[in-house]
PDB file of C-alpha atoms and ligand atoms in Angstrom:
ATOM      1  CA  MET A 686     159.011 -99.818  -2.516  1.00 59.00           C
ATOM      2  CA  PRO A 687     156.819-102.662  -4.172  1.00 57.00           C
ATOM      3  CA  LYS A 688     158.840-105.609  -5.489  1.00 59.00           C
ATOM      4  CA  GLU A 689     156.570-106.892  -8.104  1.00 74.00           C
ATOM      5  CA  LYS A 690     155.910-104.858 -11.270  1.00 90.00           C
ATOM      6  CA  ILE A 691     153.843-101.720 -10.745  1.00 94.00           C
ATOM      7  CA  ILE A 692     150.141-101.245 -11.702  1.00 96.00           C
ATOM      8  CA  GLY A 693     149.938 -97.862 -13.607  1.00 97.00           C
ATOM      9  CA  LYS A 694     152.082 -95.208 -12.826  1.00 97.00           C
ATOM     10  CA  LEU A 695     153.353 -95.028  -9.155  1.00 98.00           C
ATOM     11  CA  LEU A 696     152.146 -92.102  -6.938  1.00 98.00           C
ATOM     12  CA  PHE A 697     152.663 -92.903  -3.383  1.00 98.00           C
ATOM     13  CA  THR A 698     154.323 -95.866  -1.835  1.00 98.00           C
ATOM     14  CA  GLU A 699     153.002 -97.790   1.327  1.00 98.00           C
ATOM     15  CA  GLU A 700     155.783 -96.004   3.277  1.00 98.00           C
ATOM     16  CA  GLN A 701     154.654 -92.727   2.083  1.00 98.00           C
ATOM     17  CA  ILE A 702     150.956 -93.273   2.818  1.00 98.00           C
ATOM     18  CA  GLN A 703     151.791 -95.164   5.947  1.00 98.00           C
ATOM     19  CA  ALA A 704     153.957 -91.991   7.387  1.00 98.00           C
ATOM     20  CA  ARG A 705     151.156 -89.646   6.373  1.00 98.00           C
ATOM     21  CA  ALA A 706     148.489 -91.517   8.451  1.00 98.00           C
ATOM     22  CA  LYS A 707     150.763 -91.397  11.378  1.00 98.00           C
ATOM     23  CA  GLU A 708     150.895 -87.525  11.178  1.00 98.00           C
ATOM     24  CA  ILE A 709     147.666 -87.332  10.784  1.00 98.00           C
ATOM     25  CA  ALA A 710     146.422 -89.448  13.199  1.00 98.00           C
ATOM     26  CA  GLU A 711     148.830 -87.835  15.049  1.00 98.00           C
ATOM     27  CA  GLN A 712     147.060 -84.359  14.542  1.00 98.00           C
ATOM     28  CA  ILE A 713     143.842 -86.076  15.241  1.00 98.00           C
ATOM     29  CA  ASP A 714     145.066 -86.978  19.115  1.00 98.00           C
ATOM     30  CA  ARG A 715     146.218 -83.655  19.691  1.00 98.00           C
ATOM     31  CA  ASP A 716     142.533 -82.101  18.251  1.00 98.00           C
ATOM     32  CA  PHE A 717     140.747 -84.165  20.331  1.00 97.00           C
ATOM     33  CA  SER A 718     142.402 -84.786  23.390  1.00 95.00           C
ATOM     34  CA  GLY A 719     140.607 -85.826  26.271  1.00 90.00           C
ATOM     35  CA  GLU A 720     137.451 -85.997  23.945  1.00 96.00           C
ATOM     36  CA  ASP A 721     135.623 -89.062  22.587  1.00 94.00           C
ATOM     37  CA  VAL A 722     135.842 -89.868  19.075  1.00 98.00           C
ATOM     38  CA  ILE A 723     133.973 -91.846  16.430  1.00 97.00           C
ATOM     39  CA  LEU A 724     135.599 -93.072  13.475  1.00 97.00           C
ATOM     40  CA  LEU A 725     133.502 -93.902  10.366  1.00 96.00           C
ATOM     41  CA  CYS A 726     134.982 -95.792   7.486  1.00 96.00           C
ATOM     42  CA  THR A 727     133.366 -95.116   4.387  1.00 95.00           C
ATOM     43  CA  LEU A 728     133.387 -98.544   2.251  1.00 93.00           C
ATOM     44  CA  LYS A 729     134.628 -99.837   0.827  1.00 93.00           C
ATOM     45  CA  GLY A 730     137.637 -97.638  -0.753  1.00 96.00           C
ATOM     46  CA  SER A 731     138.664 -96.453   2.773  1.00 98.00           C
ATOM     47  CA  VAL A 732     139.156 -99.695   4.710  1.00 97.00           C
ATOM     48  CA  LEU A 733     143.405 -99.316   4.284  1.00 98.00           C
ATOM     49  CA  TRP A 734     143.722 -95.733   5.195  1.00 98.00           C
ATOM     50  CA  PHE A 735     140.986 -96.060   7.895  1.00 98.00           C
ATOM     51  CA  SER A 736     142.780 -99.073   9.729  1.00 98.00           C
ATOM     52  CA  ASP A 737     146.041 -97.163   9.350  1.00 98.00           C
ATOM     53  CA  ILE A 738     144.421 -94.138  11.084  1.00 98.00           C
ATOM     54  CA  LEU A 739     143.109 -96.272  13.557  1.00 98.00           C
ATOM     55  CA  ARG A 740     146.144 -97.841  14.568  1.00 98.00           C
ATOM     56  CA  TYR A 741     148.136 -95.093  14.661  1.00 98.00           C
ATOM     57  CA  MET A 742     145.467 -92.856  16.682  1.00 98.00           C
ATOM     58  CA  LYS A 743     146.231 -92.667  20.876  1.00 97.00           C
ATOM     59  CA  THR A 744     142.828 -91.734  21.536  1.00 96.00           C
ATOM     60  CA  ASP A 745     140.621 -94.898  21.476  1.00 94.00           C
ATOM     61  CA  ALA A 746     138.020 -94.300  19.047  1.00 97.00           C
ATOM     62  CA  LYS A 747     134.759 -96.127  18.571  1.00 97.00           C
ATOM     63  CA  ILE A 748     134.164 -97.195  14.857  1.00 96.00           C
ATOM     64  CA  ASP A 749     131.464 -97.883  12.203  1.00 95.00           C
ATOM     65  CA  PHE A 750     130.901 -98.227   8.957  1.00 94.00           C
ATOM     66  CA  LEU A 751     128.893 -96.447   5.919  1.00 93.00           C
ATOM     67  CA  SER A 752     128.163 -97.489   2.595  1.00 90.00           C
ATOM     68  CA  ALA A 753     127.278 -94.741  -0.145  1.00 83.00           C
ATOM     69  CA  SER A 754     127.734 -94.817  -3.623  1.00 76.00           C
ATOM     70  CA  SER A 755     126.860 -92.119  -6.383  1.00 69.00           C
ATOM     71  CA  TYR A 756     125.231 -92.776  -9.396  1.00 61.00           C
ATOM     72  CA  GLY A 757     124.336 -91.478 -12.884  1.00 52.00           C
ATOM     73  CA  ALA A 758     125.269 -90.593 -16.143  1.00 47.00           C
ATOM     74  CA  SER A 759     129.292 -89.960 -15.900  1.00 47.00           C
ATOM     75  CA  THR A 760     128.967 -86.587 -17.681  1.00 41.00           C
ATOM     76  CA  VAL A 761     125.938 -85.118 -15.764  1.00 44.00           C
ATOM     77  CA  SER A 762     126.442 -83.618 -12.363  1.00 44.00           C
ATOM     78  CA  SER A 763     123.000 -84.517 -11.102  1.00 53.00           C
ATOM     79  CA  GLY A 764     124.258 -88.157  -9.970  1.00 65.00           C
ATOM     80  CA  VAL A 765     121.845 -89.881  -7.215  1.00 75.00           C
ATOM     81  CA  VAL A 766     123.468 -90.980  -3.864  1.00 80.00           C
ATOM     82  CA  LYS A 767     122.497 -93.818  -2.229  1.00 79.00           C
ATOM     83  CA  ILE A 768     123.392 -94.922   1.228  1.00 78.00           C
ATOM     84  CA  SER A 769     123.284 -98.842   1.562  1.00 76.00           C
ATOM     85  CA  PHE A 770     124.831 -99.577   5.099  1.00 73.00           C
ATOM     86  CA  ASP A 771     123.731 -96.978   7.999  1.00 78.00           C
ATOM     87  CA  PRO A 772     126.157 -96.585  11.013  1.00 81.00           C
ATOM     88  CA  GLN A 773     124.537 -97.761  14.139  1.00 86.00           C
ATOM     89  CA  VAL A 774     126.460 -96.057  16.548  1.00 90.00           C
ATOM     90  CA  ASN A 775     125.153 -93.364  18.578  1.00 93.00           C
ATOM     91  CA  MET A 776     126.680 -90.135  16.993  1.00 95.00           C
ATOM     92  CA  TYR A 777     124.588 -87.443  19.520  1.00 96.00           C
ATOM     93  CA  ASN A 778     126.993 -85.310  21.132  1.00 97.00           C
ATOM     94  CA  HIS A 779     129.829 -87.356  19.865  1.00 97.00           C
ATOM     95  CA  ASN A 780     132.854 -86.049  17.464  1.00 98.00           C
ATOM     96  CA  VAL A 781     132.524 -88.098  14.264  1.00 97.00           C
ATOM     97  CA  ILE A 782     135.362 -88.201  11.737  1.00 98.00           C
ATOM     98  CA  VAL A 783     134.311 -89.419   8.621  1.00 97.00           C
ATOM     99  CA  VAL A 784     137.044 -91.627   6.970  1.00 98.00           C
ATOM    100  CA  GLU A 785     137.204 -91.175   3.207  1.00 97.00           C
ATOM    101  CA  ASP A 786     139.565 -92.805   0.487  1.00 97.00           C
ATOM    102  CA  ILE A 787     139.051 -89.963  -2.074  1.00 97.00           C
ATOM    103  CA  VAL A 788     137.140 -86.391  -2.310  1.00 96.00           C
ATOM    104  CA  ASP A 789     136.487 -85.945  -6.183  1.00 95.00           C
ATOM    105  CA  THR A 790     133.279 -83.986  -7.168  1.00 94.00           C
ATOM    106  CA  GLY A 791     132.460 -83.947  -3.735  1.00 95.00           C
ATOM    107  CA  ARG A 792     129.173 -85.202  -4.389  1.00 91.00           C
ATOM    108  CA  THR A 793     128.700 -88.074  -2.269  1.00 91.00           C
ATOM    109  CA  LEU A 794     129.702 -85.995   0.669  1.00 94.00           C
ATOM    110  CA  SER A 795     127.623 -83.266   0.171  1.00 93.00           C
ATOM    111  CA  TYR A 796     124.635 -85.926   0.432  1.00 90.00           C
ATOM    112  CA  MET A 797     126.106 -87.542   3.563  1.00 91.00           C
ATOM    113  CA  LEU A 798     127.534 -84.992   5.688  1.00 94.00           C
ATOM    114  CA  PRO A 799     124.195 -83.463   6.222  1.00 93.00           C
ATOM    115  CA  LYS A 800     122.397 -86.906   6.859  1.00 91.00           C
ATOM    116  CA  LEU A 801     125.097 -87.501   9.769  1.00 93.00           C
ATOM    117  CA  GLU A 802     124.515 -83.708  11.014  1.00 94.00           C
ATOM    118  CA  GLU A 803     120.753 -84.831  11.377  1.00 93.00           C
ATOM    119  CA  ARG A 804     121.771 -87.176  14.323  1.00 93.00           C
ATOM    120  CA  GLY A 805     122.857 -84.295  16.528  1.00 96.00           C
ATOM    121  CA  PRO A 806     126.900 -84.722  16.914  1.00 97.00           C
ATOM    122  CA  LYS A 807     128.910 -82.632  18.396  1.00 98.00           C
ATOM    123  CA  SER A 808     131.122 -82.177  15.300  1.00 98.00           C
ATOM    124  CA  VAL A 809     131.771 -83.734  12.143  1.00 98.00           C
ATOM    125  CA  LYS A 810     135.083 -83.544  10.705  1.00 98.00           C
ATOM    126  CA  LEU A 811     136.247 -85.245   7.179  1.00 98.00           C
ATOM    127  CA  CYS A 812     139.578 -87.052   6.632  1.00 98.00           C
ATOM    128  CA  THR A 813     140.553 -88.234   3.189  1.00 98.00           C
ATOM    129  CA  MET A 814     143.360 -90.121   1.963  1.00 98.00           C
ATOM    130  CA  LEU A 815     143.202 -87.829  -1.265  1.00 98.00           C
ATOM    131  CA  ASN A 816     141.750 -85.128  -2.480  1.00 98.00           C
ATOM    132  CA  LYS A 817     141.275 -84.372  -6.059  1.00 97.00           C
ATOM    133  CA  GLN A 818     140.517 -80.429  -5.860  1.00 97.00           C
ATOM    134  CA  ALA A 819     140.319 -79.791  -9.659  1.00 96.00           C
ATOM    135  CA  ARG A 820     137.214 -82.170  -9.930  1.00 95.00           C
ATOM    136  CA  ARG A 821     135.182 -80.659  -7.099  1.00 96.00           C
ATOM    137  CA  THR A 822     131.706 -79.566  -8.054  1.00 95.00           C
ATOM    138  CA  ASP A 823     130.177 -79.588  -4.410  1.00 95.00           C
ATOM    139  CA  ASP A 824     130.892 -77.429  -1.470  1.00 95.00           C
ATOM    140  CA  VAL A 825     133.027 -80.166   0.375  1.00 97.00           C
ATOM    141  CA  THR A 826     136.303 -79.226   2.405  1.00 97.00           C
ATOM    142  CA  PRO A 827     138.136 -81.753   3.974  1.00 98.00           C
ATOM    143  CA  ASP A 828     139.915 -81.094   7.539  1.00 98.00           C
ATOM    144  CA  TYR A 829     142.523 -83.693   7.093  1.00 98.00           C
ATOM    145  CA  ILE A 830     144.043 -84.572   3.875  1.00 98.00           C
ATOM    146  CA  GLY A 831     146.432 -87.286   2.991  1.00 98.00           C
ATOM    147  CA  PHE A 832     147.980 -86.299  -0.526  1.00 98.00           C
ATOM    148  CA  GLU A 833     146.576 -83.801  -3.164  1.00 98.00           C
ATOM    149  CA  VAL A 834     146.204 -85.398  -6.305  1.00 98.00           C
ATOM    150  CA  ASP A 835     145.665 -84.184 -10.016  1.00 97.00           C
ATOM    151  CA  ASP A 836     142.753 -85.054 -11.887  1.00 95.00           C
ATOM    152  CA  LEU A 837     143.925 -88.757 -12.471  1.00 95.00           C
ATOM    153  CA  PHE A 838     142.378 -92.075 -12.446  1.00 95.00           C
ATOM    154  CA  VAL A 839     143.684 -93.843  -9.032  1.00 96.00           C
ATOM    155  CA  ILE A 840     144.112 -97.098  -8.184  1.00 97.00           C
ATOM    156  CA  GLY A 841     145.234 -99.476  -5.047  1.00 98.00           C
ATOM    157  CA  TYR A 842     145.567 -98.571  -1.237  1.00 98.00           C
ATOM    158  CA  GLY A 843     141.375 -99.273  -1.318  1.00 98.00           C
ATOM    159  CA  LEU A 844     140.911 -97.546  -4.553  1.00 96.00           C
ATOM    160  CA  ASP A 845     139.515 -99.483  -7.467  1.00 94.00           C
ATOM    161  CA  PHE A 846     139.143 -99.847 -11.182  1.00 94.00           C
ATOM    162  CA  ASP A 847     136.118-101.941 -11.681  1.00 90.00           C
ATOM    163  CA  GLN A 848     136.394-103.469  -7.962  1.00 92.00           C
ATOM    164  CA  ARG A 849     140.134-104.858  -9.170  1.00 94.00           C
ATOM    165  CA  PHE A 850     143.163-103.316  -7.352  1.00 96.00           C
ATOM    166  CA  ARG A 851     142.223-102.319  -3.880  1.00 96.00           C
ATOM    167  CA  GLY A 852     144.751-104.525  -2.151  1.00 97.00           C
ATOM    168  CA  LEU A 853     147.680-102.885  -4.157  1.00 98.00           C
ATOM    169  CA  PRO A 854     150.084-101.397  -1.232  1.00 97.00           C
ATOM    170  CA  TYR A 855     150.600 -98.380  -3.167  1.00 98.00           C
ATOM    171  CA  ILE A 856     148.624 -95.567  -5.111  1.00 98.00           C
ATOM    172  CA  SER A 857     149.347 -95.297  -8.978  1.00 98.00           C
ATOM    173  CA  TYR A 858     147.205 -93.981 -11.649  1.00 97.00           C
ATOM    174  CA  LEU A 859     146.040 -95.374 -15.043  1.00 96.00           C
ATOM    175  CA  ASP A 860     146.652 -93.903 -18.334  1.00 94.00           C
ATOM    176  CA  GLU A 861     144.516 -95.053 -21.158  1.00 93.00           C
ATOM    177  CA  GLU A 862     147.545 -96.895 -22.241  1.00 93.00           C
ATOM    178  CA  ASP A 863     147.379 -98.745 -18.932  1.00 92.00           C
ATOM    179  CA  VAL A 864     143.761 -99.405 -18.993  1.00 92.00           C
ATOM    180  CA  GLU A 865     144.481-101.195 -22.633  1.00 92.00           C
ATOM    181  CA  SER A 866     146.910-103.493 -21.205  1.00 90.00           C
ATOM    182  CA  LEU A 867     144.903-104.634 -18.084  1.00 87.00           C
TER     183      LEU A 867
HETATM  184  P1  IMP B 970     132.388 -87.730  -5.509  1.00 91.60           P
HETATM  185  O1  IMP B 970     131.452 -87.944  -4.965  1.00 91.60           O
HETATM  186  O2  IMP B 970     132.650 -87.470  -6.787  1.00 91.60           O
HETATM  187  O3  IMP B 970     133.685 -87.133  -4.603  1.00 91.60           O
HETATM  188  O4  IMP B 970     133.280 -89.324  -5.612  1.00 91.60           O
HETATM  189  C1  IMP B 970     133.633 -90.185  -4.254  1.00 91.60           C
HETATM  190  C2  IMP B 970     133.864 -91.697  -4.899  1.00 91.60           C
HETATM  191  O5  IMP B 970     134.059 -91.589  -6.130  1.00 91.60           O
HETATM  192  C3  IMP B 970     135.314 -91.973  -4.010  1.00 91.60           C
HETATM  193  O6  IMP B 970     134.731 -92.100  -2.654  1.00 91.60           O
HETATM  194  C4  IMP B 970     135.629 -93.222  -4.576  1.00 91.60           C
HETATM  195  O7  IMP B 970     135.048 -94.484  -4.376  1.00 91.60           O
HETATM  196  C5  IMP B 970     135.377 -92.764  -6.340  1.00 91.60           C
HETATM  197  N1  IMP B 970     136.479 -91.921  -7.128  1.00 91.60           N
HETATM  198  C6  IMP B 970     136.611 -91.212  -7.386  1.00 91.60           C
HETATM  199  N2  IMP B 970     137.867 -90.643  -7.915  1.00 91.60           N
HETATM  200  C7  IMP B 970     138.181 -91.820  -7.982  1.00 91.60           C
HETATM  201  C8  IMP B 970     139.610 -92.646  -8.525  1.00 91.60           C
HETATM  202  O8  IMP B 970     140.292 -91.816  -9.243  1.00 91.60           O
HETATM  203  N3  IMP B 970     139.913 -93.891  -8.301  1.00 91.60           N
HETATM  204  C9  IMP B 970     138.944 -94.803  -7.987  1.00 91.60           C
HETATM  205  N4  IMP B 970     137.935 -94.019  -7.299  1.00 91.60           N
HETATM  206  C10 IMP B 970     137.469 -93.108  -7.473  1.00 91.60           C
HETATM  207 MG1   MG B 971     134.741 -93.282  -0.945  1.00 91.60          MG
END
């Protein structure tokens, strides 16, 4: 448990998150035994979860980074996705695992995953730290899920609120009262 005052309402501790990352890394090792794997980190929110998965995997993975963000008025579902950093690694005939922080509406990934498929990978899997199923509008199904979360605004362990709190060693959520007191 973190010793400092928790920001927001605690959902998952560092210990819980790392234990889950270890389980998923072991599952990935079993699923890809003897095969090559490219782990693709989606910036910026996934960096901590990505590094846990990478560290706990026994499989020698290549890594690369990708930055995509969805823009658009918050109440409309027609957000435009912008890829601002494209991975350079050769994906042709390789197994790619996209490592995400959270799948919310699924809009970002429903745009990004077909773009990756165009590069002719052997397979594309999705590993997400959090899955916010209640908010899903687009057809995106993660293959590996750290934790399910309700329709809450979560921060920490890579996740931000206006670029803050990415470094918190736990995942919590902010209610309206929390946001007012920040
Ligand atoms: P999607 O395209 O709606 O699935 O949104 C995905 C992105 O929105 C995630 O990769 C996060 O960067 C961000 N996001 C969604 N929900 C939250 C949240 O509760 N806290 C912080 N960021 C979030
Ligand atoms: Mg993300």
